[in-house]
């Protein structure tokens, strides 16, 4: 469904991504893990059209979207839940969800506001409150719910577990897994490697702008190098 | 008589609010200081005046001025701001290029008007005076107040109650997040600048009718006033611009009525100065003085 070939990206001349290739098949849930500054957000922003790659191609269902404007990409159903949630704090919770419908741009919705409310009851209870008054976890629910309102064909999530208590992290991952079960294709960026590998089918490991490992999540979570560097078990085996 | 002067001040202040609102809107949503906003007011006054001179009825002239103001403002956004937007360092660039746009529009108006001071023909607006509880209220004043209130109410409705207004507020809050949600920011810029210019165009006609002098430099004192009003109300705050505009008109009118004329500006700006000492972010301002930098 999504195919990145040899993507390179840079910020004012400094390379952040080198020759990254990655695919996501329809119905899959794929993880992209890596340490701080590895280039995970840069990669998602390339896909979303916010950062223009200097070389390489990005195909969404066979159409090259590497030079398409970012709002057009979102309107085509490739929706990103950005790092730090980026909800609109001055708008109400309901307005944030309604704003999510912008991406529909004529396409049929796949989730109604009631379905999103059922999934995250707190968004219903707090619908007329300023979104900025929600807790971090609730804001993450809002950010995900808002993306669902735009009928995603492929959902990109940038560190949805960031700054959440363990119980909430679990809840977010459970939700994503449930969404994936209903057929939603997901690309999940995480630093929280263990949890991400637990809930996904396949994974990529990004290190300093390069893919250094890829494969089935189950297999990767037993790879000695991944164990050492990303699952915190390797201090003694170096 | 005080009540009379307060009424006069409120009416003039309403027009100041209307004009400052457009300036504040562009700043609040896009963090752009549009220093060509005064020229848009002047353009509105010119369009209104020349339409009347061509024999069009005043309401038509008003509508043309509103549309013309909106289009000129959009043109400024296209030529002076949009090209700078992708360069990253657009903040000071935008200030300079809008000064340039201002000068160009003013020069064109100077050519058209032969550097003359013009006025609406006598009785363009019927002179009707009502006496209400001892206060004189002219039909023109009523018209000005109704226009100002109606346009401000329409703006608030648009921003707070419509789908497009919601997208505008989203871009004001976080442009990148809005884009990721599928909002086309170019359309939002277009809308903001059009509305801002339309309000300035309407203000230009109202000011031309009320003060009876239309000339190529007429926008300049109003630009300065709008700037002061926005700082007083809190940069980017819509309610702030409305309240501060009324206050500004009132202080100005009272000062003209009761104090030597030469002191008017000194009184206005020292009053604002004193208010800002007490409330450094303005009456309705939130963020600290660094909004221009920090909200980018
Ligand atoms: N806007 C920017 N301008 C300049 N350099 C940037 C910018 N954004 C990211 N970088 C640099 O690009 C590299 C990759 O950053 P990126 O944000 O993609 O990493 P990340 O994997 O998402 O990290 P984190 O886990 O901390 O979010 C880093 O070296 C970072 O400093
Ligand atoms: Mg990141």
Coordinates of C-alpha atoms and ligand atoms in Angstrom, one line a residue:
Chain A
X1 CA 0.0 0.0 0.0
X2 CA 2.8 2.4 1.0
X3 CA 6.2 2.0 -0.6
X4 CA 9.3 4.2 0.2
X5 CA 12.3 3.7 -2.0
X6 CA 15.7 5.1 -1.3
X7 CA 14.5 8.1 0.6
X8 CA 17.0 10.7 1.6
X9 CA 16.2 13.9 3.5
X10 CA 18.1 16.8 5.0
X11 CA 17.7 19.9 7.0
X12 CA 19.7 22.8 5.6
X13 CA 22.2 20.5 4.1
X14 CA 22.6 18.1 7.1
X15 CA 21.3 14.7 6.2
X16 CA 18.7 13.2 8.5
X17 CA 17.8 10.2 6.3
X18 CA 20.0 8.1 4.1
X19 CA 18.6 5.7 1.5
X20 CA 15.6 4.6 3.5
X21 CA 13.3 1.9 1.9
X22 CA 10.2 0.7 3.7
X23 CA 6.9 -0.8 2.8
X24 CA 3.6 -1.2 4.5
X25 CA 1.1 -3.7 3.1
X26 CA -2.7 -3.2 3.3
X27 CA -4.0 -4.4 6.7
X28 CA -0.6 -4.5 8.3
X29 CA 0.6 -2.9 11.5
X30 CA 4.2 -2.0 11.1
X31 CA 6.6 -0.5 13.8
X32 CA 9.4 1.9 13.1
X33 CA 11.7 2.0 16.2
X34 CA 14.8 4.0 16.9
X35 CA 16.5 6.2 19.5
X36 CA 16.2 10.0 19.9
X37 CA 17.2 11.8 16.8
X38 CA 17.3 8.7 14.6
X39 CA 15.1 10.3 12.0
X40 CA 11.7 8.7 12.8
X41 CA 9.7 11.9 12.8
X42 CA 11.6 13.1 9.7
X43 CA 10.5 9.9 7.9
X44 CA 6.9 10.3 8.9
X45 CA 7.0 13.9 7.8
X46 CA 8.4 12.9 4.4
X47 CA 5.5 10.6 4.0
X48 CA 3.0 13.3 5.1
X49 CA 4.6 15.8 2.7
X50 CA 5.8 18.2 5.3
X51 CA 9.5 17.5 4.7
X52 CA 10.4 17.1 1.0
X53 CA 12.8 14.2 0.4
X54 CA 15.9 15.2 -1.6
X55 CA 15.8 11.9 -3.4
X56 CA 13.8 8.7 -3.6
X57 CA 10.1 7.9 -4.2
X58 CA 7.1 7.5 -2.0
X59 CA 4.2 5.5 -3.6
X60 CA 0.8 5.3 -2.1
X61 CA -1.1 2.6 -3.9
X62 CA 1.0 3.0 -6.9
X63 CA 0.9 6.8 -7.0
X64 CA 4.0 8.8 -6.3
X65 CA 3.2 11.3 -3.6
X66 CA 6.7 12.6 -3.0
X67 CA 5.9 16.0 -4.4
X68 CA 2.2 16.2 -3.4
X69 CA 1.2 19.1 -1.0
X70 CA 0.8 17.9 2.6
X71 CA -2.9 18.7 2.9
X72 CA -3.6 16.8 -0.3
X73 CA -1.8 13.8 1.2
X74 CA -3.9 14.0 4.3
X75 CA -7.1 14.5 2.2
X76 CA -6.2 11.3 0.4
X77 CA -6.5 9.4 3.7
X78 CA -2.9 9.2 4.7
X79 CA -3.2 10.7 8.1
X80 CA -0.5 11.4 10.7
X81 CA -1.0 11.6 14.5
X82 CA 2.0 13.8 15.1
X83 CA 4.5 13.7 17.9
X84 CA 3.3 15.6 21.0
X85 CA -0.3 15.1 19.8
X86 CA -0.7 18.6 18.5
X87 CA -4.3 19.0 19.5
X88 CA -5.7 22.5 19.2
X89 CA -5.8 23.6 22.9
X90 CA -8.0 26.6 22.4
X91 CA -10.7 24.7 20.5
X92 CA -13.2 22.4 22.3
X93 CA -12.8 18.7 22.3
X94 CA -15.7 18.4 19.9
X95 CA -14.3 21.1 17.6
X96 CA -11.0 19.2 17.4
X97 CA -12.9 16.1 16.3
X98 CA -15.0 18.0 13.8
X99 CA -11.8 19.5 12.4
X100 CA -10.6 15.9 11.8
X101 CA -13.4 15.7 9.2
X102 CA -11.5 18.2 7.0
X103 CA -9.4 15.4 5.7
X104 CA -12.5 13.7 4.3
X105 CA -12.7 16.2 1.5
X106 CA -15.6 14.4 -0.1
X107 CA -14.5 10.8 0.8
X108 CA -17.0 8.7 2.8
X109 CA -16.3 8.7 6.6
X110 CA -15.3 5.4 8.1
X111 CA -15.9 6.3 11.7
X112 CA -18.8 8.4 12.9
X113 CA -18.4 10.8 15.8
X114 CA -20.5 8.4 17.9
X115 CA -18.2 5.5 17.2
X116 CA -15.2 7.6 18.2
X117 CA -17.1 8.6 21.4
X118 CA -17.8 5.0 22.1
X119 CA -14.2 4.2 21.6
X120 CA -13.1 7.0 23.9
X121 CA -16.0 7.9 26.2
X122 CA -14.0 10.7 27.8
X123 CA -14.1 12.6 24.5
X124 CA -17.9 12.6 24.8
X125 CA -17.9 13.5 28.5
X126 CA -15.6 16.5 27.9
X127 CA -16.8 17.5 24.5
X128 CA -17.5 21.2 25.3
X129 CA -14.3 21.7 27.3
X130 CA -11.1 23.3 25.9
X131 CA -9.0 20.5 24.5
X132 CA -6.0 22.0 26.3
X133 CA -7.7 21.1 29.6
X134 CA -7.5 17.4 28.9
X135 CA -4.7 15.3 30.5
X136 CA -1.9 14.0 28.3
X137 CA -3.5 10.6 27.9
X138 CA -6.9 12.1 27.0
X139 CA -5.2 14.4 24.5
X140 CA -3.6 11.3 22.9
X141 CA -7.1 9.7 22.6
X142 CA -8.3 13.0 21.1
X143 CA -5.5 13.1 18.6
X144 CA -6.2 9.5 17.5
X145 CA -10.0 10.0 17.5
X146 CA -9.5 13.2 15.4
X147 CA -7.5 11.3 12.8
X148 CA -10.1 8.6 12.7
X149 CA -12.7 11.2 11.8
X150 CA -10.8 11.8 8.6
X151 CA -11.3 8.2 7.3
X152 CA -7.7 7.1 7.3
X153 CA -6.6 4.5 4.8
X154 CA -3.2 4.4 6.5
X155 CA -2.6 5.8 9.9
X156 CA 0.8 7.1 10.9
X157 CA 1.5 7.6 14.6
X158 CA 4.5 9.4 16.0
X159 CA 5.3 8.1 19.5
X160 CA 1.8 7.9 20.8
X161 CA 3.1 6.5 24.1
X162 CA 5.3 9.5 24.8
X163 CA 4.9 10.9 28.3
X164 CA 2.0 8.5 29.2
X165 CA 1.8 6.4 32.4
X166 CA 2.3 2.6 31.7
X167 CA -1.4 1.8 32.1
X168 CA -2.3 4.4 29.5
X169 CA 0.5 3.2 27.2
X170 CA -1.1 -0.2 27.3
X171 CA -4.5 1.3 26.6
X172 CA -3.2 3.2 23.6
X173 CA -1.5 0.1 22.2
X174 CA -4.6 -2.0 22.8
X175 CA -6.7 0.5 20.9
X176 CA -4.3 0.6 18.0
X177 CA -4.3 -3.2 17.9
X178 CA -8.1 -3.2 17.9
X179 CA -8.2 -0.7 15.1
X180 CA -5.8 -2.8 13.1
X181 CA -8.0 -5.9 13.7
X182 CA -10.9 -4.0 12.1
X183 CA -8.7 -3.5 9.0
X184 CA -7.0 -0.2 9.5
X185 CA -3.4 -0.2 8.2
X186 CA -1.0 1.4 10.7
X187 CA 2.6 2.6 10.7
X188 CA 3.7 3.1 14.3
X189 CA 6.8 5.1 15.3
X190 CA 8.0 4.3 18.8
X191 CA 11.0 4.6 21.1
X192 CA 9.1 2.2 23.4
X193 CA 10.5 -0.7 21.4
X194 CA 9.3 -3.6 23.5
X195 CA 5.7 -2.6 23.4
X196 CA 5.8 -1.6 19.8
X197 CA 7.3 -5.0 18.8
X198 CA 4.7 -6.8 20.9
X199 CA 1.7 -5.3 19.0
X200 CA 3.0 -5.2 15.4
X201 CA 3.5 -7.7 12.6
X202 CA 6.7 -6.3 11.2
X203 CA 9.2 -3.7 12.2
X204 CA 12.1 -1.5 11.0
X205 CA 14.9 -0.2 13.2
X206 CA 16.2 3.2 12.3
X207 CA 19.6 4.3 13.4
X208 CA 21.2 7.7 12.5
X209 CA 18.9 8.0 9.5
X210 CA 19.5 4.4 8.2
X211 CA 17.4 1.3 8.4
X212 CA 19.7 -1.2 10.3
X213 CA 17.2 -4.0 10.9
X214 CA 13.9 -5.1 9.4
X215 CA 11.7 -8.1 9.7
X216 CA 9.0 -9.8 11.7
X217 CA 8.5 -8.1 15.0
X218 CA 8.6 -11.5 16.8
X219 CA 11.9 -12.3 15.3
X220 CA 13.4 -8.8 15.8
X221 CA 12.5 -8.9 19.5
X222 CA 14.8 -11.8 19.9
X223 CA 17.6 -10.4 17.7
X224 CA 20.7 -10.0 20.0
X225 CA 21.6 -6.6 18.6
X226 CA 18.0 -5.3 18.9
X227 CA 17.9 -6.7 22.4
X228 CA 21.1 -5.0 23.3
X229 CA 20.4 -1.6 21.9
X230 CA 16.6 -1.2 22.0
X231 CA 15.3 -3.5 24.7
X232 CA 17.8 -2.5 27.4
X233 CA 19.2 -6.0 28.0
X234 CA 22.6 -5.6 26.5
X235 CA 24.7 -3.6 28.9
X236 CA 26.8 -6.6 29.8
X237 CA 26.8 -8.4 26.4
X238 CA 28.7 -5.5 24.7
Chain B
X1 CA -21.8 67.9 27.4
X2 CA -20.3 64.7 28.5
X3 CA -23.0 62.2 27.5
X4 CA -22.9 63.6 24.0
X5 CA -19.1 63.3 23.7
X6 CA -19.2 59.8 25.1
X7 CA -21.7 58.8 22.4
X8 CA -19.6 60.5 19.7
X9 CA -16.5 58.7 21.0
X10 CA -18.2 55.3 21.0
X11 CA -19.4 55.7 17.4
X12 CA -15.9 56.8 16.2
X13 CA -14.4 54.1 18.4
X14 CA -16.6 51.4 16.7
X15 CA -15.0 52.3 13.4
X16 CA -11.5 52.2 14.9
X17 CA -12.4 48.7 16.3
X18 CA -13.6 47.6 12.9
X19 CA -10.4 48.7 11.3
X20 CA -8.0 47.5 14.0
X21 CA -9.9 44.1 14.0
X22 CA -8.6 43.3 10.5
X23 CA -5.0 44.2 11.5
X24 CA -5.4 42.1 14.7
X25 CA -6.9 39.2 12.8
X26 CA -4.0 38.9 10.4
X27 CA -1.5 39.1 13.3
X28 CA -3.4 36.8 15.5
X29 CA -3.9 34.1 12.9
X30 CA -0.7 34.3 10.8
X31 CA 1.7 36.3 13.1
X32 CA 2.1 38.8 10.3
X33 CA 2.3 42.6 10.9
X34 CA 0.6 44.0 7.8
X35 CA 1.9 47.5 7.7
X36 CA 0.0 48.1 4.4
X37 CA -3.3 47.8 6.3
X38 CA -3.7 51.7 6.3
X39 CA -3.4 51.7 2.5
X40 CA -6.3 49.3 2.3
X41 CA -8.5 51.6 4.3
X42 CA -7.5 54.5 2.0
X43 CA -8.3 52.3 -1.0
X44 CA -11.7 51.5 0.4
X45 CA -12.4 55.2 0.9
X46 CA -11.2 56.0 -2.7
X47 CA -13.3 53.2 -4.2
X48 CA -16.4 54.4 -2.2
X49 CA -15.8 58.0 -3.2
X50 CA -15.2 57.4 -6.9
X51 CA -18.2 55.1 -7.1
X52 CA -20.4 57.8 -5.6
X53 CA -18.8 60.4 -8.0
X54 CA -19.7 58.1 -10.9
X55 CA -23.3 58.3 -9.8
X56 CA -23.6 54.9 -8.0
X57 CA -25.8 54.9 -4.9
X58 CA -24.0 54.8 -1.5
X59 CA -24.9 51.2 -0.6
X60 CA -23.4 50.0 -3.9
X61 CA -20.4 52.2 -3.3
X62 CA -20.0 50.6 0.2
X63 CA -20.2 47.1 -1.2
X64 CA -17.7 47.9 -3.9
X65 CA -15.3 49.4 -1.2
X66 CA -15.7 46.2 0.9
X67 CA -15.0 43.9 -2.0
X68 CA -12.2 46.2 -3.3
X69 CA -10.6 46.4 0.1
X70 CA -10.7 42.6 0.4
X71 CA -9.1 42.1 -3.0
X72 CA -6.4 44.6 -2.5
X73 CA -5.6 43.0 0.8
X74 CA -5.5 39.5 -0.9
X75 CA -3.2 41.1 -3.5
X76 CA -0.9 42.3 -0.8
X77 CA -0.8 38.8 0.7
X78 CA 0.0 37.3 -2.7
X79 CA 2.8 39.7 -3.6
X80 CA 4.3 40.9 -0.3
X81 CA 3.9 37.9 2.1
X82 CA 3.4 34.7 0.2
X83 CA 6.8 34.7 -1.6
X84 CA 8.5 35.2 1.8
X85 CA 6.7 32.4 3.5
X86 CA 8.8 29.5 2.4
X87 CA 12.1 31.3 3.1
X88 CA 11.8 30.7 6.9
X89 CA 13.0 34.1 7.8
X90 CA 9.8 35.9 6.9
X91 CA 9.2 37.9 10.0
X92 CA 11.2 41.0 9.3
X93 CA 11.0 40.4 5.6
X94 CA 7.2 40.7 5.9
X95 CA 7.4 44.0 7.8
X96 CA 9.7 45.5 5.1
X97 CA 7.7 44.2 2.1
X98 CA 4.4 45.4 3.6
X99 CA 5.9 48.9 4.0
X100 CA 6.9 48.6 0.3
X101 CA 3.3 47.6 -0.7
X102 CA 2.0 50.5 1.4
X103 CA 4.2 53.0 -0.4
X104 CA 3.2 51.6 -3.8
X105 CA -0.5 51.8 -3.1
X106 CA -0.2 55.3 -1.7
X107 CA 1.8 56.5 -4.7
X108 CA -0.9 55.1 -7.0
X109 CA -3.6 56.9 -5.0
X110 CA -1.6 60.1 -5.1
X111 CA -1.4 60.0 -8.9
X112 CA -5.1 59.2 -9.2
X113 CA -6.1 62.0 -6.9
X114 CA -3.5 64.6 -8.0
X115 CA -2.4 64.9 -4.4
X116 CA -5.8 66.6 -3.6
X117 CA -7.9 66.3 -0.5
X118 CA -11.3 65.0 -1.6
X119 CA -14.7 64.7 0.0
X120 CA -18.0 63.0 -0.5
X121 CA -20.4 65.3 -2.3
X122 CA -22.7 67.2 0.1
X123 CA -25.6 65.1 1.3
X124 CA -24.2 61.8 0.0
X125 CA -25.4 60.6 3.3
X126 CA -28.7 62.3 4.3
X127 CA -28.2 64.7 7.2
X128 CA -30.9 63.7 9.7
X129 CA -30.5 64.4 13.4
X130 CA -32.5 62.8 16.1
X131 CA -32.8 64.2 19.6
X132 CA -32.9 61.4 22.1
X133 CA -33.0 62.3 25.8
X134 CA -31.2 65.5 25.1
X135 CA -28.4 63.8 23.0
X136 CA -28.0 64.5 19.3
X137 CA -27.7 61.4 17.3
X138 CA -27.3 61.7 13.5
X139 CA -28.4 59.1 11.1
X140 CA -24.8 58.7 10.0
X141 CA -23.8 57.9 13.5
X142 CA -26.5 55.2 13.7
X143 CA -25.4 53.9 10.3
X144 CA -21.7 53.7 11.5
X145 CA -22.6 52.0 14.7
X146 CA -24.9 49.5 13.0
X147 CA -22.3 48.7 10.3
X148 CA -19.5 48.2 12.9
X149 CA -21.7 46.0 15.0
X150 CA -23.1 44.0 12.1
X151 CA -19.7 43.4 10.6
X152 CA -18.1 42.4 13.9
X153 CA -21.0 40.1 14.7
X154 CA -20.7 38.5 11.3
X155 CA -17.0 38.0 11.8
X156 CA -17.5 36.4 15.2
X157 CA -20.2 34.1 13.8
X158 CA -18.0 33.1 10.9
X159 CA -15.0 32.4 13.2
X160 CA -16.8 30.6 16.0
X161 CA -19.8 28.9 14.3
X162 CA -18.8 27.8 10.8
X163 CA -16.6 25.0 9.5
X164 CA -14.3 27.5 7.7
X165 CA -14.0 29.6 10.8
X166 CA -13.0 26.4 12.7
X167 CA -10.2 25.8 10.2
X168 CA -9.1 29.4 10.5
X169 CA -8.8 29.0 14.3
X170 CA -6.9 25.8 13.8
X171 CA -4.4 27.5 11.6
X172 CA -4.1 30.3 14.2
X173 CA -3.4 27.7 16.9
X174 CA -1.0 25.5 15.0
X175 CA -0.6 25.7 11.3
X176 CA 1.4 22.5 10.9
X177 CA -1.2 20.5 12.9
X178 CA -3.9 22.0 10.8
X179 CA -2.2 21.0 7.5
X180 CA -1.8 17.4 8.8
X181 CA -5.6 17.4 9.3
X182 CA -6.0 18.3 5.6
X183 CA -6.5 22.1 5.9
X184 CA -5.1 24.0 2.9
X185 CA -3.4 27.0 4.6
X186 CA -3.4 29.0 1.3
X187 CA -7.2 29.1 1.4
X188 CA -7.0 30.3 5.0
X189 CA -4.5 33.0 4.2
X190 CA -6.8 34.1 1.4
X191 CA -9.8 34.2 3.7
X192 CA -8.1 36.1 6.5
X193 CA -6.6 38.7 4.2
X194 CA -9.9 39.1 2.4
X195 CA -11.9 39.6 5.6
X196 CA -9.2 41.9 7.0
X197 CA -9.2 44.0 3.9
X198 CA -13.0 44.1 3.6
X199 CA -13.3 45.4 7.2
X200 CA -10.6 48.1 6.3
X201 CA -12.5 49.0 3.1
X202 CA -15.8 49.5 5.0
X203 CA -13.9 51.5 7.7
X204 CA -12.5 53.7 4.9
X205 CA -15.9 54.7 3.6
X206 CA -17.3 55.3 7.1
X207 CA -14.3 57.5 8.0
X208 CA -14.6 59.3 4.7
X209 CA -18.3 60.0 5.4
X210 CA -17.7 61.0 9.0
X211 CA -14.6 63.1 8.7
X212 CA -15.1 64.5 5.3
X213 CA -11.6 64.3 4.1
X214 CA -10.3 61.6 1.8
X215 CA -6.7 61.7 0.6
X216 CA -3.9 59.4 -0.3
X217 CA -2.2 59.6 3.1
X218 CA -5.4 59.1 5.2
X219 CA -4.6 55.5 6.1
X220 CA -1.4 56.3 8.0
X221 CA -2.7 57.8 11.2
X222 CA -5.2 54.9 11.3
X223 CA -2.5 52.3 10.9
X224 CA -0.7 53.8 13.8
X225 CA -4.0 53.9 15.8
X226 CA -4.7 50.3 14.8
X227 CA -1.3 49.2 16.0
X228 CA -1.8 51.0 19.3
X229 CA -5.3 49.6 19.7
X230 CA -4.0 46.0 19.1
X231 CA -1.2 46.5 21.7
X232 CA -3.7 48.0 24.1
X233 CA -6.2 45.2 23.5
X234 CA -3.6 42.5 23.5
X235 CA -1.9 41.5 20.2
X236 CA -4.0 39.1 18.2
X237 CA -7.0 39.3 20.6
X238 CA -10.3 39.9 18.7
X239 CA -12.3 41.0 21.7
X240 CA -9.3 43.1 22.8
X241 CA -9.2 45.0 19.5
X242 CA -13.0 45.7 19.8
X243 CA -12.8 47.0 23.3
X244 CA -9.5 48.9 22.8
X245 CA -10.9 50.5 19.6
X246 CA -13.9 51.8 21.5
X247 CA -11.6 53.1 24.3
X248 CA -9.3 54.7 21.8
X249 CA -12.2 56.5 20.0
X250 CA -13.6 57.7 23.3
X251 CA -10.3 59.0 24.7
X252 CA -9.7 60.8 21.4
X253 CA -13.1 62.4 21.3
X254 CA -13.1 63.5 24.9
X255 CA -9.6 64.9 24.6
X256 CA -10.5 66.8 21.4
X257 CA -13.7 68.2 23.2
X258 CA -12.2 69.2 26.5
X259 CA -8.4 69.8 26.0
X260 CA -6.3 71.8 23.6
X261 CA -6.2 70.1 20.2
X262 CA -2.4 69.8 20.0
X263 CA -2.5 67.5 23.1
X264 CA -4.8 64.9 21.6
X265 CA -2.2 62.4 20.5
X266 CA -0.1 63.0 23.6
X267 CA -3.1 62.2 25.8
X268 CA -4.0 59.1 23.8
X269 CA -0.6 57.6 23.8
X270 CA 0.2 58.4 27.4
X271 CA -3.0 56.9 28.5
X272 CA -2.1 53.7 26.6
X273 CA 1.3 53.9 28.1
X274 CA -0.1 54.0 31.6
X275 CA -2.5 51.1 30.9
X276 CA 0.3 49.0 29.6
X277 CA 2.4 49.6 32.7
X278 CA -0.4 48.0 34.7
X279 CA -1.2 45.4 32.1
X280 CA 1.9 44.8 30.0
X281 CA 0.2 42.3 27.7
X282 CA -2.7 44.6 27.0
X283 CA -6.3 44.4 28.2
X284 CA -7.0 40.9 26.8
X285 CA -3.5 39.7 25.9
X286 CA -2.2 36.4 27.1
X287 CA 1.3 35.6 26.0
X288 CA 4.3 37.8 27.0
X289 CA 5.8 40.4 24.8
X290 CA 7.6 37.9 22.7
X291 CA 4.5 36.6 20.8
X292 CA 6.0 37.6 17.5
X293 CA 8.9 35.2 18.0
X294 CA 7.6 32.5 20.3
X295 CA 4.4 31.6 18.4
X296 CA 6.1 30.8 15.1
Ligands
LIG1 N1 13.3 21.2 11.8 C1 14.6 20.7 11.9 N2 15.6 21.5 11.5 C2 16.9 21.0 11.6 N3 17.2 19.7 12.0 C3 16.2 18.9 12.4 C4 14.8 19.4 12.3 N4 14.1 18.4 12.7 C5 14.9 17.3 13.0 N5 16.2 17.7 12.8 C6 17.4 16.8 13.0 O1 17.2 15.7 12.2 C7 17.6 14.5 13.0 C8 16.4 13.5 13.0 O2 15.4 14.1 13.8 P1 14.0 13.5 14.1 O3 13.1 14.4 14.8 O4 13.5 12.9 12.8 O5 14.3 12.3 15.0 P2 13.4 11.3 15.8 O6 13.9 10.0 15.6 O7 12.0 11.6 15.6 O8 13.7 11.7 17.3 P3 12.8 11.7 18.6 O9 12.7 10.3 19.1 O10 13.6 12.5 19.6 O11 11.5 12.3 18.3 C9 18.1 15.0 14.3 O12 19.5 15.1 14.2 C10 17.5 16.3 14.4 O13 18.3 17.2 15.2
LIG2 MG1 10.5 12.3 16.7

